[in-house]
Coordinates of C-alpha atoms in Angstrom, one line a residue:
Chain A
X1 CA 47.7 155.0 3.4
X2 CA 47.9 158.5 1.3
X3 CA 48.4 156.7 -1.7
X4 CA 45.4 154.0 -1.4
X5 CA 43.3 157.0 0.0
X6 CA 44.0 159.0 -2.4
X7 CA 43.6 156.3 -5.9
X8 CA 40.4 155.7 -4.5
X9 CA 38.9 158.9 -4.0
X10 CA 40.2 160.2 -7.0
X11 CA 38.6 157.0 -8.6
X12 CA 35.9 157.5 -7.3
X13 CA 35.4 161.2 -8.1
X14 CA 36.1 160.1 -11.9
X15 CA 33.4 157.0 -12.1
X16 CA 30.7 159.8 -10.4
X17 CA 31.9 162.2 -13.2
X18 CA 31.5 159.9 -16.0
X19 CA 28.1 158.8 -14.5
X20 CA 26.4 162.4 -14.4
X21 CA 27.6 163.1 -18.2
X22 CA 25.7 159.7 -19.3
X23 CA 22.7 161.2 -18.2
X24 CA 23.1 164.3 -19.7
X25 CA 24.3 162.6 -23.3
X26 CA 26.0 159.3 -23.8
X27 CA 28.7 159.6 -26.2
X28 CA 29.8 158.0 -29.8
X29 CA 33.0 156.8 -28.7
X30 CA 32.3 155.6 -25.3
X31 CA 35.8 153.7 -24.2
X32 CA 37.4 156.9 -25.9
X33 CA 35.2 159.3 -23.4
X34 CA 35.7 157.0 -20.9
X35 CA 39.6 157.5 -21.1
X36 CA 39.6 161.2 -21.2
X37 CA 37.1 161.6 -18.4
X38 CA 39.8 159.4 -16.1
X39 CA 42.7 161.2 -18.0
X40 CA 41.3 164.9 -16.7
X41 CA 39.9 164.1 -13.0
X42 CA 43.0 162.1 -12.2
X43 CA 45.4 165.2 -13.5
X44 CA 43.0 167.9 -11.6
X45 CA 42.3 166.0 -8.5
X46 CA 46.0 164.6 -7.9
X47 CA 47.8 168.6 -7.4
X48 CA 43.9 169.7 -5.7
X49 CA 44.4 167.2 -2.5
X50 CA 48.1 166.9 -2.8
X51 CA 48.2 170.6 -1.3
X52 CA 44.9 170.1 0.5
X53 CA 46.4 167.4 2.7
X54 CA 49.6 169.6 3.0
X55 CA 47.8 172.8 3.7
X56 CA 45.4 170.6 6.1
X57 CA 48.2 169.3 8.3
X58 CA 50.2 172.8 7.7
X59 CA 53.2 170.2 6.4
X60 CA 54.4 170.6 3.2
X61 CA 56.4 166.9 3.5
X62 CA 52.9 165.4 3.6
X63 CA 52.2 166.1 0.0
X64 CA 53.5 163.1 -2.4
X65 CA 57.1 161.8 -3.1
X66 CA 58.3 160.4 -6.6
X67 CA 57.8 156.7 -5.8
X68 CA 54.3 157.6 -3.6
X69 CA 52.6 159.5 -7.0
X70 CA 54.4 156.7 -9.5
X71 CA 52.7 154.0 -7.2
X72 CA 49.3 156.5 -7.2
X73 CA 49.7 156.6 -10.6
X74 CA 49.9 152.9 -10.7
X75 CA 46.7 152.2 -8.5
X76 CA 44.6 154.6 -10.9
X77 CA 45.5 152.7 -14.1
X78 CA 44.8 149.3 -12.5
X79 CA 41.6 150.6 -11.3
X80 CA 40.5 153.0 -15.1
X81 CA 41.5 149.8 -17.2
X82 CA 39.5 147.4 -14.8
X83 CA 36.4 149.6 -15.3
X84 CA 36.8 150.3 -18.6
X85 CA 37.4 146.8 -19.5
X86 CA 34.3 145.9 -17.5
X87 CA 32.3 148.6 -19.2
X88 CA 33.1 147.0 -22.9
X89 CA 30.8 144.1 -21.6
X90 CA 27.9 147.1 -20.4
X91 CA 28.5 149.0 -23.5
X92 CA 28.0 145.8 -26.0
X93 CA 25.2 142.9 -25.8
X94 CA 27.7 140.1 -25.1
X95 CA 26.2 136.5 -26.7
X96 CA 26.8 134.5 -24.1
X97 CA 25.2 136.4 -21.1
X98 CA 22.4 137.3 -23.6
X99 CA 21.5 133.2 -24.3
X100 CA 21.6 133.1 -20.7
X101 CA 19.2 135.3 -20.3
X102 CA 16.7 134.2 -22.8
X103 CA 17.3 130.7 -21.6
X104 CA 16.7 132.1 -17.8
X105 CA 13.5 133.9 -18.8
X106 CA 12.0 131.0 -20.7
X107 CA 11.7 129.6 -17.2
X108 CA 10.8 125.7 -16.5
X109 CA 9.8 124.9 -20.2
X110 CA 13.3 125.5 -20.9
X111 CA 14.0 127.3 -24.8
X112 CA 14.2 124.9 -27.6
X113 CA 17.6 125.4 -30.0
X114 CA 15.4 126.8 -32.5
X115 CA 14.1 129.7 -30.8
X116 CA 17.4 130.7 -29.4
X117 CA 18.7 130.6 -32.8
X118 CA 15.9 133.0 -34.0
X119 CA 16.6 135.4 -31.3
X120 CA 20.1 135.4 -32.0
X121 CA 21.3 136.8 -35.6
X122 CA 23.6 138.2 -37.8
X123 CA 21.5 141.5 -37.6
X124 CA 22.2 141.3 -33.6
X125 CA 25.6 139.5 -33.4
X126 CA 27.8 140.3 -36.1
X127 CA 26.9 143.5 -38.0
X128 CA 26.9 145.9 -35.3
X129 CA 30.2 145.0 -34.4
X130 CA 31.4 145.5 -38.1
X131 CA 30.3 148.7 -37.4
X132 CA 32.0 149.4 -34.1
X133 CA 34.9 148.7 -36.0
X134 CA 34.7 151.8 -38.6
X135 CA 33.5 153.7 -35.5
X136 CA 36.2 153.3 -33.4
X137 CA 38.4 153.6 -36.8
X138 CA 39.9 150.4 -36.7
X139 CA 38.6 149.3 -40.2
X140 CA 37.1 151.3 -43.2
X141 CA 35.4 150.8 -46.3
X142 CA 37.0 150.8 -49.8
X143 CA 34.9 150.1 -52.4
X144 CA 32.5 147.9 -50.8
X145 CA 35.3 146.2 -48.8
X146 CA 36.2 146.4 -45.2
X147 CA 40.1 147.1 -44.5
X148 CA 41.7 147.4 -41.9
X149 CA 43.2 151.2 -41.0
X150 CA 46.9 151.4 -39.3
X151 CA 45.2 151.4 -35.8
X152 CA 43.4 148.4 -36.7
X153 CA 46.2 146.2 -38.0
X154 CA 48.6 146.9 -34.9
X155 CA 46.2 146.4 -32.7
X156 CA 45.2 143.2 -33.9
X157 CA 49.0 142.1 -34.4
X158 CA 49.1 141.9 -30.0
X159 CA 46.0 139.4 -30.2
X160 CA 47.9 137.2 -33.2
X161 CA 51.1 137.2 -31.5
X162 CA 50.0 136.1 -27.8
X163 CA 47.8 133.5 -29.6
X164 CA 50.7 132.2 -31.2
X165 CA 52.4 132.3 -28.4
X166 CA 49.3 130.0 -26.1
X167 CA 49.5 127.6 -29.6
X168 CA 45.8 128.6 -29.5
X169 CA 43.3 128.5 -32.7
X170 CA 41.6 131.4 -33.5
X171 CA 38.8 132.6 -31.1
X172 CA 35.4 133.9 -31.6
Chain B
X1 CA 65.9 149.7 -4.1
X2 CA 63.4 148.8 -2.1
X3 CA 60.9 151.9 -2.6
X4 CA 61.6 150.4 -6.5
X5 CA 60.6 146.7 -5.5
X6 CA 57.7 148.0 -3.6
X7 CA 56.3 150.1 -6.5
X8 CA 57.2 147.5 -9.3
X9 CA 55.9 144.6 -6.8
X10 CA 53.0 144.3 -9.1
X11 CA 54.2 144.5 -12.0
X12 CA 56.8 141.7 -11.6
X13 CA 54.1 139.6 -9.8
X14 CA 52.1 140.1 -13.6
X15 CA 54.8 139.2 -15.4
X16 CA 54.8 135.7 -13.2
X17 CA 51.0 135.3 -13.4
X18 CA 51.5 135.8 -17.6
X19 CA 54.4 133.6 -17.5
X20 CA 53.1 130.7 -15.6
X21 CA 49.6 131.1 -17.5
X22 CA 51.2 130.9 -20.8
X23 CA 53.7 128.4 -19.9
X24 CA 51.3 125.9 -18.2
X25 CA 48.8 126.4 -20.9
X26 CA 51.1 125.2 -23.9
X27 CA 53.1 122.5 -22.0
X28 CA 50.0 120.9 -19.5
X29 CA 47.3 120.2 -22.2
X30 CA 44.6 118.5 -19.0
X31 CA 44.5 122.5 -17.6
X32 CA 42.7 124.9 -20.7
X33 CA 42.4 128.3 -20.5
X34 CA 40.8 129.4 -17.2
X35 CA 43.0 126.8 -15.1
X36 CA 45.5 127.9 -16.7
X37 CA 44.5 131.6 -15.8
X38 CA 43.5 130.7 -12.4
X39 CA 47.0 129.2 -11.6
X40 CA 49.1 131.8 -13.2
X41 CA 47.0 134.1 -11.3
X42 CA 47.7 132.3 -8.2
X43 CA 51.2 132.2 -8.5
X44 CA 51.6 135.9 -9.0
X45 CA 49.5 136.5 -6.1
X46 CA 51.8 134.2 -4.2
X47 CA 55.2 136.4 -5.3
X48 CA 53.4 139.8 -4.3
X49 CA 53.0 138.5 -0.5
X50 CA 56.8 136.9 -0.5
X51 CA 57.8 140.3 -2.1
X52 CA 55.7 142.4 0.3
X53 CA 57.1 140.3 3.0
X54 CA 60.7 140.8 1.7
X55 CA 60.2 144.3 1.9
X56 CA 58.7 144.5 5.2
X57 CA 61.7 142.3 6.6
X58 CA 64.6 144.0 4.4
X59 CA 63.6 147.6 4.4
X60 CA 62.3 147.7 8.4
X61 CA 59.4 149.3 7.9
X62 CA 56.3 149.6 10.3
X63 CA 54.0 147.0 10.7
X64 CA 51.0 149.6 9.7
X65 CA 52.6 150.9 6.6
X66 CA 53.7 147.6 5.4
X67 CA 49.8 146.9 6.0
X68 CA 48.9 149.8 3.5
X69 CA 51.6 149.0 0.9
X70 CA 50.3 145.1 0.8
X71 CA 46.8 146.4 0.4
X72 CA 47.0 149.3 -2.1
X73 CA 49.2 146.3 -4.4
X74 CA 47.0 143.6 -3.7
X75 CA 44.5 146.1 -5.2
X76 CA 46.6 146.9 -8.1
X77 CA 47.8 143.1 -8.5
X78 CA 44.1 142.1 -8.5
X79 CA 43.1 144.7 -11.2
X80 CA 45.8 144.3 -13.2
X81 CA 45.4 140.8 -13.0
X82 CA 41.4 141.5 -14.0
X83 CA 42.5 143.0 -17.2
X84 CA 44.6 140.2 -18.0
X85 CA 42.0 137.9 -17.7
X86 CA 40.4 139.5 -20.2
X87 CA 43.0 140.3 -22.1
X88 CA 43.1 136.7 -23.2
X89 CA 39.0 136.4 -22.4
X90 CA 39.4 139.0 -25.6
X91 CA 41.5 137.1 -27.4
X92 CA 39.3 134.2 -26.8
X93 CA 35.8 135.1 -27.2
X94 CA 35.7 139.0 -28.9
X95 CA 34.0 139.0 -32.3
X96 CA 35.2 142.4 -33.1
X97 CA 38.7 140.4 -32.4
X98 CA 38.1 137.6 -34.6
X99 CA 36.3 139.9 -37.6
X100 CA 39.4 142.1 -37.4
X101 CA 41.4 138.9 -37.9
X102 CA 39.2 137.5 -40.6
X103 CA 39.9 141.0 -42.6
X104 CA 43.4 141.1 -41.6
X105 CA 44.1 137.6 -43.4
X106 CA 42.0 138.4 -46.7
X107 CA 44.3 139.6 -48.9
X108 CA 42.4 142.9 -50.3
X109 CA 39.7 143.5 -47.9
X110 CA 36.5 141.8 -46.9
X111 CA 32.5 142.7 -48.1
X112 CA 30.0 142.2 -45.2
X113 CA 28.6 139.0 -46.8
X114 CA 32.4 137.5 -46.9
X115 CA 33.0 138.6 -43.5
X116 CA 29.6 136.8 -42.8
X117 CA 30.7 133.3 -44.5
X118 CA 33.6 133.3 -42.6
X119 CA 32.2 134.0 -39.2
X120 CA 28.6 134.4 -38.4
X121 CA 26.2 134.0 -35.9
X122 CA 25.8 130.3 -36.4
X123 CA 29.3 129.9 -35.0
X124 CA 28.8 132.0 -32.3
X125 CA 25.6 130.8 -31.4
X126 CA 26.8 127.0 -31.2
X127 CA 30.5 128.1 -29.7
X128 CA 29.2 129.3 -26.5
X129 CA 26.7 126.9 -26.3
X130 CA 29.4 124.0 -26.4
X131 CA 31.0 126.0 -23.9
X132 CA 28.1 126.9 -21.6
X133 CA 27.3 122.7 -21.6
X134 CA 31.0 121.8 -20.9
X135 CA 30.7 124.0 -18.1
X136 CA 27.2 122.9 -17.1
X137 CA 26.4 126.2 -16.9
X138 CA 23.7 125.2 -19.2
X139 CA 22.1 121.8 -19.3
X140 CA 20.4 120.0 -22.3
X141 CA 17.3 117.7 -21.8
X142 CA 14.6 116.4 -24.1
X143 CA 15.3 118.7 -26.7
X144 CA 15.4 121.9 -24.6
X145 CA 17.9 124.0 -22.8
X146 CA 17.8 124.9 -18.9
X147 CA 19.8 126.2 -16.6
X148 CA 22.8 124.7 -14.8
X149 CA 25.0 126.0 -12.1
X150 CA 24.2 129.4 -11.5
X151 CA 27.5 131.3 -12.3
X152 CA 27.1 132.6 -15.6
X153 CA 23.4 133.7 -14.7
X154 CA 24.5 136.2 -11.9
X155 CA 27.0 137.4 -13.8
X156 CA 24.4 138.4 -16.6
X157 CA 21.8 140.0 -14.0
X158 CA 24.9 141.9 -12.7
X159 CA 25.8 142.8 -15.7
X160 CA 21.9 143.6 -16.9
X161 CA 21.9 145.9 -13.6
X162 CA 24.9 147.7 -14.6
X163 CA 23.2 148.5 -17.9
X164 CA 20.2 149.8 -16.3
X165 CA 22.3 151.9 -13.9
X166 CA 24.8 153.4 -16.1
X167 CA 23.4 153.5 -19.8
X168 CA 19.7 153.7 -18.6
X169 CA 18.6 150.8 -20.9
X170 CA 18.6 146.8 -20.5
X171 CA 20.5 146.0 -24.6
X172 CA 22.4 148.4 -26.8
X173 CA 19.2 147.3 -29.1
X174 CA 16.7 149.0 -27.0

């Protein structure tokens, strides 16, 4: 029970964190802020109510054992990457729940293939992602052309090799 | 060995729920990708409750802690099986994925305009839309576009509430 307790609240304590600093100022690198926020309230508030529950129950064999705070540890990555995963999709317009939307809001008439092709463009689609790319420093610009930094070609080397291995085209 | 097996339980029950997606995937071509996902899920969700159970059996643990332990993994199964979903949803769908590809295959670099010819919103555009109409999410009649079974739609006004809530605006345009 400690160690669900515990993932939980310390969870918790992060996402309210990282929820009072967006409305302060919301960051460049988001997913990068996003990580460090976790990173800090998970390495504060794991010793903070490890000795509070000892000091609470006056039992010092209450705080955590090695394979209790390897499981906590466990919990609170499954939950960060679930969130942070989940944010990528608040963070970024995804096109599919966007044409939804638009096909939603143009109500009984329905929307004609026309005008959801104007409202969805290379300006909104495509380009800002190019640019996410030299943001989050996984491509630059040489001499007009985009290349891909270190970062940016191993990271993309996981995606290529568990394609090959599904026998699956390339997405998009 | 047990505190081990009880710690690792989810981790070995991913490792089925990849293996099972993957393998079902390439070698039963009626399932695609989200069957596939769903069953390899499934499986792995299977192993973690004959693991826990193992465990419980093995070990002689109480009935309440066994309780906790199923619960806190199921958690971490079900999140870590989350992020595996869109792991592949990623590799799938992402257009920062498949631009990072398309640069990655040139052989000195891309411009924005190549990048463009090779993947643009045209392709995007009519992609999803095949995919919305396979899925009836979205139905086509008499030239226009309504629609269909309601899944995708909630998802999006979730999603357009969690904008609102977190970022304090409805698009990353606004």
């Amino acid at each position: 029970m400690k160690i669900l307790m515990l993932g939980l609240v310390i969870f918790f304590m992060a996402f309210i964190v990282h929820l009072a600093l967006w409305k302060i100022r919301i960051p460049q690198k988001q997913t990068m802020a996003l990580i460090k926020i976790f990173f800090v309230i998970f390495i504060l508030g794991v010793p903070y109510f490890n000795f509070f529950s000892a000091t609470v129950s006056f039992d010092i064999n209450d705080s955590l054992d090695f394979f209790e705070f390897i499981h906590l540890i466990l919990l609170y990555i499954a939950l960060m990457l679930s969130y942070i995963i989940t944010y990528s999709g608040i963070e970024a317009d995804g096109p599919t729940l966007v044409m939804i939307m638009h096909i939603f809001q143009a109500g009984e008439k329905g929307l004609s293939r026309e005008k959801l092709c104007k409202k969805m463009t290379d300006d909104t689609l495509v380009k800002p992602r190019i640019r996410d790319l030299t943001r989050d420093n996984l491509a630059y610009v040489c001499n007009g052309k985009y290349r891909l930094t270190k970062a940016g070609f191993y990271f993309i080397q996981i995606f290529i090799i568990y394609r090959k291995l599904l026998n699956a085209p390339k997405g998009g | 060995m047990f505190a081990y097996l009880q710690v690792l339980n989810p981790i070995i029950c991913l490792g089925i729920n990849a293996f099972f997606h993957v393998t079902s995937f390439r070698f039963i071509s009626k399932l695609g990708m989200l069957k596939s996902i769903v069953l390899g899920f499934l499986l792995g969700l299977f192993s973690l409750f004959l693991l826990e159970y193992l465990i419980f059996i093995k070990a002689g643990i109480a009935i309440n802690t066994f309780l906790f332990n199923l619960t806190t993994n199921l958690i971490i199964y079900s999140a870590l099986g989350y992020c595996y979903f869109h792991f592949i949803n990623l590799g799938e769908t992402a257009r920062r994925i498949r631009i990072l590809r398309e640069i990655h295959e040139s052989e000195d670099g891309l411009t924005e305009k190549e990048i463009l010819k090779h993947y643009n919103a045209k392709e995007i555009v009519e992609k999803r839309l095949a995919r919305l109409l396979d899925n009836k999410q979205v139905i086509y009649k008499d030239g226009r576009y309504f629609i269909g079974k309601p899944l995708i739609l909630w998802i999006s006004k979730i999603m357009l509430l969690m904008k609102i809530l977190i970022i304090g605006k409805k698009s990353e345009f606004d």
